[in-house]
Coordinates of C-alpha atoms and ligand atoms in Angstrom, one line a residue:
M1 CA -70.9 -48.1 -5.7
A2 CA -74.6 -47.8 -6.5
V3 CA -76.5 -44.8 -5.4
N4 CA -79.0 -45.9 -2.8
R5 CA -82.4 -45.6 -4.3
D6 CA -85.3 -47.8 -4.9
S7 CA -84.7 -49.1 -8.4
S8 CA -87.6 -51.6 -8.4
V9 CA -89.9 -50.7 -11.3
N10 CA -93.6 -51.0 -10.6
S11 CA -95.7 -52.7 -13.2
C12 CA -96.3 -50.4 -16.1
D13 CA -98.5 -50.2 -19.2
F14 CA -96.0 -48.8 -21.6
V15 CA -98.1 -47.4 -24.5
L16 CA -96.0 -46.7 -27.5
F17 CA -97.7 -44.4 -30.0
G18 CA -96.0 -44.6 -33.4
T19 CA -94.9 -48.2 -32.7
L20 CA -94.2 -48.9 -36.4
G21 CA -92.1 -45.8 -36.9
D22 CA -88.4 -45.5 -37.3
L23 CA -87.6 -44.4 -33.7
A24 CA -89.7 -47.2 -32.2
R25 CA -88.1 -49.9 -34.3
R26 CA -84.5 -48.7 -34.1
K27 CA -84.4 -47.6 -30.5
L28 CA -87.5 -48.0 -28.3
L29 CA -88.5 -51.6 -28.8
P30 CA -84.9 -52.8 -28.7
A31 CA -84.3 -50.7 -25.5
M32 CA -87.4 -52.3 -23.8
Y33 CA -86.0 -55.8 -24.8
Q34 CA -82.7 -55.0 -23.2
L35 CA -84.5 -53.9 -20.0
D36 CA -86.4 -57.1 -20.0
R37 CA -83.1 -59.1 -20.5
A38 CA -81.6 -57.2 -17.6
G39 CA -84.5 -58.2 -15.4
L40 CA -85.6 -54.6 -15.0
L41 CA -89.2 -54.9 -16.2
H42 CA -91.8 -55.9 -13.7
E43 CA -93.4 -59.3 -14.5
D44 CA -96.7 -57.6 -15.1
T45 CA -95.4 -54.8 -17.3
R46 CA -97.1 -54.8 -20.7
I47 CA -96.2 -52.9 -23.9
V48 CA -99.1 -51.7 -26.1
G49 CA -97.9 -50.8 -29.6
V50 CA -100.3 -48.2 -31.1
A51 CA -100.3 -47.3 -34.8
R52 CA -102.6 -46.5 -37.6
S53 CA -102.1 -49.5 -39.9
A54 CA -104.5 -52.4 -39.6
M55 CA -102.4 -55.3 -38.6
S56 CA -103.0 -58.6 -36.8
Q57 CA -101.3 -59.4 -33.5
Q58 CA -99.1 -61.9 -35.2
E59 CA -98.0 -59.5 -37.9
F60 CA -97.1 -57.0 -35.2
L61 CA -95.1 -59.6 -33.3
D62 CA -93.3 -60.5 -36.5
A63 CA -92.5 -56.8 -37.2
V64 CA -91.1 -56.4 -33.6
Q65 CA -89.0 -59.5 -34.0
T66 CA -87.6 -58.2 -37.2
A67 CA -86.8 -54.9 -35.6
L68 CA -85.0 -56.7 -32.7
N69 CA -83.1 -58.9 -35.1
T70 CA -81.9 -55.8 -37.0
F71 CA -81.2 -53.4 -34.1
V72 CA -80.2 -55.4 -31.1
K73 CA -76.5 -55.8 -31.3
E74 CA -76.2 -59.0 -29.3
S75 CA -77.9 -62.2 -30.4
L76 CA -81.4 -62.5 -29.1
E77 CA -81.9 -64.9 -26.1
P78 CA -84.9 -67.2 -26.9
D79 CA -86.4 -67.2 -23.4
V80 CA -86.1 -63.5 -23.0
L81 CA -87.5 -63.0 -26.5
S82 CA -90.5 -65.1 -25.8
R83 CA -91.2 -63.4 -22.4
Y84 CA -90.8 -60.0 -24.2
L85 CA -93.1 -60.8 -27.0
S86 CA -95.7 -62.1 -24.6
R87 CA -95.9 -58.6 -23.1
L88 CA -96.8 -57.0 -26.4
T89 CA -100.2 -56.2 -27.9
Y90 CA -101.1 -54.2 -30.9
Y91 CA -103.8 -51.5 -31.0
S92 CA -104.7 -49.8 -34.2
T93 CA -106.3 -46.3 -34.3
D94 CA -105.9 -42.9 -35.8
F95 CA -104.2 -40.8 -33.0
T96 CA -106.5 -37.9 -33.6
D97 CA -109.8 -39.7 -33.3
P98 CA -111.1 -40.0 -29.7
S99 CA -113.6 -42.7 -30.6
G100 CA -110.7 -44.9 -31.7
F101 CA -109.3 -45.0 -28.2
A102 CA -112.5 -46.5 -26.7
D103 CA -111.1 -50.1 -26.5
L104 CA -107.6 -49.1 -25.4
K105 CA -108.4 -49.5 -21.7
N106 CA -109.1 -53.1 -22.3
H107 CA -105.4 -53.5 -23.1
L108 CA -104.3 -51.9 -19.8
A109 CA -103.9 -53.7 -16.5
P110 CA -105.7 -52.2 -13.5
G111 CA -103.1 -50.9 -11.0
S112 CA -100.3 -50.4 -13.5
V113 CA -98.8 -47.0 -14.1
M114 CA -99.6 -45.9 -17.7
V115 CA -96.5 -44.5 -19.5
N116 CA -97.4 -43.1 -22.8
Y117 CA -94.6 -42.6 -25.3
F118 CA -95.4 -40.2 -28.1
A119 CA -93.0 -41.4 -30.9
T120 CA -95.0 -39.3 -33.4
P121 CA -94.8 -35.9 -35.0
P122 CA -95.1 -33.3 -32.2
S123 CA -97.9 -31.6 -34.1
I124 CA -100.2 -34.4 -32.8
Y125 CA -99.1 -34.5 -29.2
G126 CA -102.1 -32.3 -28.2
A127 CA -104.5 -34.5 -30.2
I128 CA -103.3 -37.7 -28.5
G129 CA -103.6 -36.0 -25.1
K130 CA -107.2 -35.0 -25.9
C131 CA -108.1 -38.6 -27.0
L132 CA -106.6 -40.0 -23.8
K133 CA -108.4 -37.4 -21.7
E134 CA -111.8 -38.0 -23.3
N135 CA -111.5 -41.7 -22.7
E136 CA -110.6 -41.1 -19.0
L137 CA -107.2 -42.7 -19.5
I138 CA -105.2 -40.0 -17.6
Q139 CA -104.8 -40.5 -13.9
P140 CA -102.5 -38.5 -11.6
D141 CA -99.7 -41.1 -11.9
T142 CA -100.0 -41.4 -15.7
R143 CA -96.9 -40.2 -17.5
V144 CA -96.1 -39.0 -21.0
V145 CA -92.8 -39.1 -22.8
L146 CA -92.3 -36.5 -25.5
E147 CA -89.7 -36.8 -28.3
K148 CA -87.7 -33.9 -29.6
P149 CA -88.0 -31.5 -31.4
I150 CA -90.3 -29.6 -29.1
G151 CA -91.1 -27.0 -31.7
N152 CA -89.0 -25.2 -34.3
D153 CA -88.6 -22.0 -32.3
L154 CA -89.8 -20.5 -29.0
A155 CA -93.3 -19.7 -30.2
S156 CA -94.0 -23.1 -31.7
S157 CA -92.5 -24.9 -28.6
K158 CA -94.9 -22.9 -26.4
V159 CA -97.8 -24.0 -28.5
I160 CA -96.8 -27.7 -28.2
N161 CA -96.0 -27.4 -24.4
D162 CA -99.4 -25.6 -23.9
Q163 CA -101.2 -28.3 -25.8
V164 CA -99.6 -31.0 -23.7
A165 CA -100.1 -29.0 -20.5
E166 CA -103.9 -29.0 -21.1
Y167 CA -103.9 -32.7 -20.3
F168 CA -100.7 -33.4 -18.2
E169 CA -99.1 -31.6 -15.2
E170 CA -95.4 -30.8 -15.5
N171 CA -94.5 -33.6 -13.1
Q172 CA -96.1 -36.1 -15.5
I173 CA -94.2 -34.9 -18.6
Y174 CA -90.9 -36.5 -19.6
R175 CA -89.2 -34.6 -22.4
I176 CA -86.5 -36.7 -24.0
D177 CA -83.0 -35.5 -24.8
H178 CA -81.3 -38.8 -25.5
Y179 CA -77.9 -37.2 -24.7
L180 CA -78.9 -37.1 -21.0
G181 CA -79.3 -40.9 -21.1
K182 CA -75.7 -41.5 -22.3
E183 CA -73.4 -43.0 -19.6
T184 CA -70.7 -40.5 -20.2
V185 CA -73.1 -37.6 -19.9
Q186 CA -74.3 -38.9 -16.6
N187 CA -70.8 -39.5 -15.5
L188 CA -70.2 -35.8 -15.9
V189 CA -72.2 -35.1 -12.8
A190 CA -70.3 -37.8 -10.9
L191 CA -67.0 -36.6 -12.1
R192 CA -67.7 -33.0 -11.1
F193 CA -69.4 -33.5 -7.8
A194 CA -67.9 -36.7 -6.4
N195 CA -64.3 -35.6 -6.8
S196 CA -62.9 -32.7 -4.8
L197 CA -60.0 -32.5 -7.3
F198 CA -62.4 -31.0 -9.8
A199 CA -65.1 -29.6 -7.5
S200 CA -62.6 -27.0 -6.2
K201 CA -61.1 -26.2 -9.6
W202 CA -64.1 -25.6 -11.7
D203 CA -64.3 -21.9 -12.4
N204 CA -62.6 -18.9 -14.1
R205 CA -59.7 -18.9 -11.6
T206 CA -58.4 -22.2 -13.0
I207 CA -60.1 -22.9 -16.3
D208 CA -59.0 -21.1 -19.5
H209 CA -61.8 -22.4 -21.8
V210 CA -64.0 -25.3 -22.6
Q211 CA -64.6 -27.0 -25.9
I212 CA -67.6 -29.2 -26.7
T213 CA -67.5 -31.1 -29.9
V214 CA -70.2 -33.4 -31.3
A215 CA -69.0 -34.5 -34.6
E216 CA -71.1 -36.9 -36.7
E217 CA -69.8 -39.0 -39.6
V218 CA -73.3 -39.6 -41.0
G219 CA -75.1 -37.1 -43.2
I220 CA -78.8 -36.6 -43.0
E221 CA -79.6 -40.2 -43.5
G222 CA -82.5 -39.8 -45.9
R223 CA -84.3 -37.3 -43.6
W224 CA -84.3 -34.3 -45.9
G225 CA -87.9 -33.5 -45.2
Y226 CA -87.2 -33.0 -41.5
F227 CA -83.6 -31.8 -41.5
D228 CA -83.9 -29.1 -44.1
G229 CA -86.6 -27.4 -42.0
A230 CA -84.4 -27.7 -38.9
G231 CA -80.6 -27.5 -39.6
Q232 CA -77.9 -28.4 -37.2
M233 CA -78.7 -25.5 -34.9
R234 CA -82.2 -26.8 -34.1
D235 CA -81.3 -30.5 -34.5
M236 CA -78.2 -30.6 -32.2
I237 CA -77.3 -27.3 -30.6
Q238 CA -80.6 -26.3 -29.1
N239 CA -81.0 -29.5 -27.3
H240 CA -78.0 -31.9 -27.0
L241 CA -75.1 -29.4 -26.9
L242 CA -76.9 -26.9 -24.6
Q243 CA -77.8 -29.7 -22.3
V244 CA -74.2 -30.9 -22.1
L245 CA -73.0 -27.3 -21.7
S246 CA -75.5 -26.9 -18.8
L247 CA -74.2 -29.9 -17.0
V248 CA -70.6 -28.8 -17.4
A249 CA -71.3 -25.3 -16.3
M250 CA -74.0 -25.6 -13.6
D251 CA -73.4 -24.9 -9.9
P252 CA -73.6 -27.8 -7.5
P253 CA -77.3 -28.8 -7.1
V254 CA -78.7 -29.0 -3.6
N255 CA -79.1 -32.8 -4.1
L256 CA -79.7 -35.1 -7.0
D257 CA -83.4 -34.6 -7.2
A258 CA -84.8 -33.8 -10.6
D259 CA -85.7 -30.2 -9.9
S260 CA -82.5 -29.5 -8.0
I261 CA -80.5 -30.4 -11.1
R262 CA -82.9 -28.7 -13.5
D263 CA -82.9 -25.5 -11.4
E264 CA -79.2 -25.3 -11.8
K265 CA -79.2 -26.1 -15.5
V266 CA -81.8 -23.5 -16.3
K267 CA -79.7 -20.8 -14.5
V268 CA -76.8 -21.6 -16.9
L269 CA -79.2 -21.2 -19.9
K270 CA -80.4 -17.9 -18.5
S271 CA -76.8 -16.7 -18.2
L272 CA -75.8 -17.3 -21.8
R273 CA -74.8 -14.1 -23.4
P274 CA -77.1 -13.4 -26.3
I275 CA -75.7 -13.7 -29.8
D276 CA -77.6 -11.4 -32.2
H277 CA -77.0 -9.4 -35.3
T278 CA -74.5 -7.2 -33.4
N279 CA -72.1 -10.0 -32.6
V280 CA -73.0 -13.0 -34.7
Y281 CA -70.0 -12.7 -37.1
E282 CA -67.4 -13.0 -34.3
N283 CA -69.3 -15.7 -32.4
S284 CA -70.7 -18.1 -34.9
V285 CA -70.0 -20.0 -38.1
R286 CA -72.5 -21.9 -40.2
G287 CA -71.4 -24.5 -42.7
Q288 CA -72.9 -26.9 -45.2
Y289 CA -71.2 -30.0 -46.5
A290 CA -70.3 -30.3 -50.1
R291 CA -69.2 -33.5 -51.9
G292 CA -66.2 -35.1 -50.4
F293 CA -64.5 -38.2 -49.2
L294 CA -65.1 -40.3 -46.1
R295 CA -63.0 -43.3 -45.3
G296 CA -61.8 -43.2 -48.9
E297 CA -65.3 -43.2 -50.4
S298 CA -66.8 -40.4 -52.3
V299 CA -70.0 -39.1 -50.6
P300 CA -72.6 -36.6 -51.9
G301 CA -72.9 -33.1 -50.8
Y302 CA -75.9 -31.9 -48.8
L303 CA -77.5 -30.5 -52.0
E304 CA -77.2 -33.8 -53.7
E305 CA -78.9 -35.8 -51.0
E306 CA -82.1 -37.7 -51.7
G307 CA -85.0 -35.3 -51.8
A308 CA -82.7 -32.3 -52.0
N309 CA -83.8 -28.8 -53.0
T310 CA -80.8 -27.2 -54.7
E311 CA -81.7 -23.8 -53.3
S312 CA -81.3 -24.8 -49.6
D313 CA -79.2 -22.7 -47.3
C314 CA -79.7 -25.0 -44.4
E315 CA -76.6 -25.5 -42.2
T316 CA -75.2 -28.9 -41.4
F317 CA -72.4 -27.5 -39.2
V318 CA -72.3 -24.9 -36.5
A319 CA -69.5 -23.5 -34.4
L320 CA -70.1 -21.0 -31.6
R321 CA -68.2 -19.0 -29.1
V322 CA -70.4 -18.9 -26.1
D323 CA -70.0 -16.6 -23.0
I324 CA -71.7 -17.4 -19.8
D325 CA -72.3 -14.2 -17.9
N326 CA -72.2 -15.3 -14.3
W327 CA -69.8 -15.3 -11.4
R328 CA -68.2 -18.7 -12.0
W329 CA -67.6 -18.4 -15.7
A330 CA -66.9 -14.7 -16.4
G331 CA -64.1 -14.5 -19.0
V332 CA -64.1 -18.3 -19.8
P333 CA -65.4 -18.9 -23.3
F334 CA -67.1 -22.2 -24.2
Y335 CA -66.5 -23.2 -27.8
L336 CA -69.2 -25.5 -29.3
R337 CA -69.2 -27.2 -32.6
S338 CA -71.3 -29.9 -34.2
G339 CA -71.5 -31.0 -37.7
K340 CA -72.6 -33.8 -40.1
R341 CA -70.2 -35.5 -42.4
M342 CA -67.2 -34.9 -40.2
P343 CA -64.2 -37.3 -40.7
T344 CA -65.4 -39.5 -37.8
K345 CA -68.0 -39.9 -35.1
H346 CA -66.4 -38.2 -32.2
S347 CA -67.9 -36.3 -29.3
E348 CA -66.0 -34.9 -26.4
I349 CA -65.7 -32.2 -23.9
V350 CA -62.2 -30.6 -23.4
V351 CA -61.6 -28.5 -20.3
Q352 CA -58.4 -26.6 -20.7
F353 CA -56.9 -25.3 -17.5
K354 CA -54.9 -22.1 -17.0
N355 CA -51.1 -22.4 -16.7
P356 CA -49.4 -22.1 -13.3
P357 CA -48.9 -18.5 -12.3
H358 CA -45.2 -18.6 -12.9
N359 CA -43.3 -20.7 -15.4
L360 CA -40.2 -22.3 -13.8
Y361 CA -39.4 -24.1 -17.1
K362 CA -39.1 -21.1 -19.4
D363 CA -35.8 -22.4 -20.7
L364 CA -37.8 -25.4 -22.1
Y365 CA -41.2 -23.9 -22.8
K366 CA -42.0 -20.3 -23.5
E367 CA -45.5 -21.4 -22.4
L368 CA -46.1 -24.7 -20.7
P369 CA -48.5 -27.0 -22.5
P370 CA -51.7 -26.7 -20.5
N371 CA -53.4 -29.4 -18.4
K372 CA -56.5 -30.7 -20.1
L373 CA -59.3 -32.8 -18.9
T374 CA -61.0 -34.6 -21.8
I375 CA -64.3 -36.3 -21.3
R376 CA -64.9 -38.6 -24.3
L377 CA -68.6 -38.9 -24.8
Q378 CA -68.5 -41.4 -27.7
P379 CA -67.0 -43.6 -29.0
H380 CA -64.2 -44.9 -26.7
E381 CA -66.0 -43.5 -23.7
G382 CA -63.7 -42.4 -21.0
V383 CA -61.9 -39.6 -19.2
E384 CA -58.3 -38.4 -19.9
I385 CA -56.1 -35.9 -18.2
Q386 CA -53.1 -34.4 -19.8
V387 CA -50.3 -33.6 -17.4
M388 CA -46.6 -32.6 -17.6
N389 CA -44.0 -35.1 -16.4
K390 CA -40.3 -35.2 -16.1
V391 CA -38.8 -37.6 -18.5
P392 CA -36.9 -40.1 -16.4
G393 CA -33.1 -40.0 -16.7
L394 CA -29.8 -38.6 -15.4
D395 CA -29.5 -35.9 -18.0
S396 CA -27.9 -32.7 -16.7
S397 CA -30.9 -30.7 -17.8
T398 CA -34.5 -31.6 -17.0
R399 CA -36.7 -32.7 -19.8
L400 CA -40.5 -32.5 -19.6
Q401 CA -43.1 -34.3 -21.6
T402 CA -46.9 -34.2 -21.8
S403 CA -48.5 -37.5 -20.9
K404 CA -52.0 -38.8 -20.4
L405 CA -53.8 -40.4 -17.5
D406 CA -56.3 -42.3 -19.4
L407 CA -59.3 -43.8 -17.8
S408 CA -61.0 -45.6 -20.6
F409 CA -64.4 -47.1 -19.6
S410 CA -63.8 -50.3 -21.5
D411 CA -60.5 -50.9 -19.7
T412 CA -61.6 -49.7 -16.3
F413 CA -65.0 -51.3 -16.1
K414 CA -64.1 -54.5 -17.9
N415 CA -67.1 -56.5 -19.2
A416 CA -69.5 -53.6 -18.3
R417 CA -72.0 -53.2 -21.0
I418 CA -72.5 -49.5 -22.0
A419 CA -76.3 -49.3 -22.2
D420 CA -77.9 -47.3 -25.0
A421 CA -79.2 -44.0 -23.8
Y422 CA -82.8 -45.0 -24.5
E423 CA -82.5 -47.9 -22.1
R424 CA -81.6 -45.6 -19.3
L425 CA -84.3 -43.1 -20.1
L426 CA -87.1 -45.6 -20.4
L427 CA -86.1 -47.1 -17.1
E428 CA -86.0 -43.7 -15.4
C429 CA -89.4 -42.9 -16.8
M430 CA -90.8 -46.1 -15.5
L431 CA -89.2 -45.4 -12.1
G432 CA -90.8 -41.9 -12.1
N433 CA -87.5 -40.0 -12.0
Q434 CA -87.5 -36.9 -14.1
S435 CA -83.9 -35.8 -13.5
L436 CA -82.7 -37.0 -16.9
F437 CA -85.6 -35.3 -18.7
V438 CA -85.8 -31.7 -19.7
R439 CA -88.2 -29.3 -18.0
R440 CA -90.3 -26.8 -19.9
D441 CA -88.4 -23.7 -18.8
E442 CA -85.1 -25.3 -20.0
V443 CA -86.6 -26.0 -23.5
E444 CA -87.9 -22.5 -23.7
Q445 CA -84.8 -20.8 -22.4
A446 CA -82.7 -22.8 -25.0
W447 CA -85.1 -21.7 -27.8
T448 CA -84.9 -18.1 -26.7
W449 CA -81.1 -18.1 -27.0
C450 CA -81.0 -20.1 -30.3
D451 CA -83.8 -18.1 -31.9
S452 CA -81.7 -15.0 -31.6
I453 CA -78.8 -16.6 -33.5
I454 CA -81.0 -18.0 -36.2
E455 CA -82.7 -14.6 -36.6
A456 CA -79.3 -13.0 -36.9
W457 CA -78.2 -15.5 -39.6
Q458 CA -81.5 -14.9 -41.5
R459 CA -81.0 -11.1 -41.3
S460 CA -77.4 -11.3 -42.6
N461 CA -78.7 -13.3 -45.6
E462 CA -75.3 -14.9 -45.9
P463 CA -75.3 -18.5 -47.1
P464 CA -73.5 -21.2 -45.0
K465 CA -69.9 -21.7 -45.8
R466 CA -69.2 -24.9 -47.7
Y467 CA -66.9 -27.6 -46.4
P468 CA -66.0 -30.8 -48.0
A469 CA -67.6 -33.9 -46.5
G470 CA -65.0 -35.7 -44.4
S471 CA -63.4 -32.4 -43.1
W472 CA -63.8 -30.7 -39.7
G473 CA -66.0 -27.9 -41.1
P474 CA -65.3 -24.6 -42.7
V475 CA -62.0 -22.9 -42.1
A476 CA -63.9 -20.0 -40.7
S477 CA -64.5 -22.2 -37.6
V478 CA -60.7 -22.5 -37.2
A479 CA -60.4 -18.7 -37.7
M480 CA -63.1 -18.1 -35.0
I481 CA -61.1 -19.8 -32.2
T482 CA -57.7 -18.7 -33.5
R483 CA -58.7 -15.1 -33.1
D484 CA -58.9 -15.8 -29.4
G485 CA -55.4 -17.3 -29.5
R486 CA -56.7 -20.9 -29.1
A487 CA -57.2 -23.9 -31.2
W488 CA -59.7 -26.7 -31.6
E489 CA -58.6 -30.0 -30.1
E490 CA -58.2 -32.4 -33.0
Ligands
NDP501 N1 -86.2 -41.6 -35.9 C1 -85.3 -41.1 -35.1 O1 -84.1 -41.5 -34.9 C2 -85.6 -39.9 -34.2 C3 -86.9 -39.5 -34.1 N2 -87.2 -38.4 -33.3 C4 -88.6 -38.0 -33.1 O2 -89.5 -39.0 -32.8 C5 -90.7 -38.9 -33.4 C6 -91.0 -40.1 -34.3 O3 -90.0 -40.1 -35.3 P1 -89.9 -41.3 -36.3 O4 -90.2 -42.6 -35.6 O5 -88.7 -41.1 -37.1 O6 -91.1 -41.0 -37.3 P2 -91.9 -42.0 -38.2 O7 -92.6 -41.1 -39.3 O8 -91.0 -43.1 -38.7 O9 -93.0 -42.6 -37.3 C7 -94.1 -41.9 -36.8 C8 -95.2 -42.8 -36.5 O10 -96.3 -42.1 -36.1 C9 -97.5 -42.5 -36.8 N3 -98.5 -41.5 -37.0 C10 -98.3 -40.2 -37.4 N4 -99.5 -39.6 -37.4 C11 -100.4 -40.5 -37.0 C12 -101.8 -40.5 -36.7 N5 -102.5 -39.3 -36.9 N6 -102.4 -41.6 -36.3 C13 -101.7 -42.7 -36.1 N7 -100.4 -42.8 -36.3 C14 -99.8 -41.7 -36.7 C15 -97.0 -43.0 -38.1 O11 -97.9 -43.9 -38.6 P3 -98.0 -44.2 -40.2 O12 -96.8 -45.1 -40.5 O13 -99.3 -44.9 -40.3 O14 -97.9 -42.9 -40.9 C16 -95.6 -43.6 -37.8 O15 -95.7 -44.9 -37.4 C17 -90.7 -37.6 -34.1 O16 -91.1 -36.5 -33.3 C18 -89.2 -37.4 -34.4 O17 -88.8 -36.0 -34.6 C19 -86.3 -37.9 -32.4 C20 -85.0 -38.3 -32.5 C21 -84.5 -39.3 -33.4
LIG502 O1 -81.1 -36.2 -32.1 C1 -80.3 -36.4 -33.0 O2 -79.2 -37.1 -32.7 C2 -78.4 -37.7 -33.6 C3 -77.1 -38.0 -33.0 O3 -77.2 -38.8 -31.9 P1 -76.0 -39.7 -31.5 O4 -76.5 -40.4 -30.2 O5 -75.7 -40.7 -32.6 O6 -74.8 -38.8 -31.2 C4 -78.4 -37.0 -34.9 O7 -77.7 -37.7 -35.9 C5 -79.7 -36.6 -35.4 O8 -79.7 -35.8 -36.6 C6 -80.5 -35.8 -34.3 O9 -81.8 -35.7 -34.7

């Protein structure tokens, strides 16, 4: 059943800064096409692509069509394509030159809400804000969408947030974490709060521990320049994994309003037990992939990637044991791991429940296999519950077996298309709903916690542990969880 809310999108001027860049071509322009195809763009909505290169309108349309041909999975529908292309205009300027913005208003429709998407390096967010302001292009209903990373640490994130805050109020700022746009991540909230089965069993009385794995098969995809200055901690943990953890661990929000949800998420982030030089060895593992095999093919190690600097100690894998020091989660560890060049792309949350207080089947099992709730984020999106069952039969002694209640999205919601995360996020932004976007205090709290770990790693001066590409990371990550008498879900 649909949540009752006004989903009609007002007409927007969607102004895409960095329209010729990788993100715009791979994700944003295709996502807008899909929204148009689904009838979710107002007929007056326009898309203004802004970039530095001089280019004619026709050359721009050709470039967009090439991007759509390459990155839209379905074949393009001619009538949708022509409607979509007719919404587009190209505007060329340097984003740091206010005089270059003088004509931009001629591309905007009076009465439309202006949604500015900064698909550019964060270092120029402030400069673009200044140019918009000086050209009187910022109204109270104007919005701005910011891409990650917001900074490289707490200090630099504050600088970027301060720069943007000079021109936009917090209720105008939409910070992207594309994991929040994934269907399965949104389903987490529904699963937790629309089912009494879970709502009443979601704390340290029933749950033993939680695992969150985001494994990527890809390496750094030619992005050495960016990635080597970031590493997996900043690239994935600081944002995506901590956002997922917050949704798993948060208390029930008062309602589904953006700030109600974000208030609860930030409380979780504030309750994360700090990891610093005193406890970093027990609670963290850093790894870096070496040459290995993926699907039978030899793949290069991190230090052999294009653009590589052979000295780099940058991590491509992180495993963490995280404690949440609050009433609900005291004594329940959350194990997080994320890495590049894992055997397969595979992201999931596993909630492992405690065993019943007394084992009636000790003749069969010294310890009963635990109930597990697995939320498969991607691929094969779905939810699975591991339960114990009696094996049918007239045997004199009872036999038990673990089996799975499997709610695969593709089987359950037949023919439902799983929208790309950016489609959902762009739509919500045009609707003016900030609940799937990250508030400033969340970003800064996440940085505070991650900075302490990064600092402890730097202080220890220990290089990351090597793991062969195509494996599940360094053995030290297995040792970390085994010390607690637990095991990673494989
Ligand atoms: N690509 C991805 O998958 C992801 C990207 N991001 C983030 O999104 C943002 C954009 O990334 P991406 O698309 O990969 O980057 P690109 O470098 O491919 O694109 C950035 C665009 O910004 C333009 N630009 C930069 N400076 C100026 C300027 N002063 N004036 C005018 N144009 C300028 C560039 O123009 P020109 O070509 O003329 O230099 C380019 O078109 C970054 O913050 C990145 O971290 C986040 C998640 C994933
Ligand atoms: O933000 C990022 O995410 C991708 C992984 O996203 P997914 O949707 O494919 O799971 C990651 O590869 C990239 O390094 C990072 O910047």
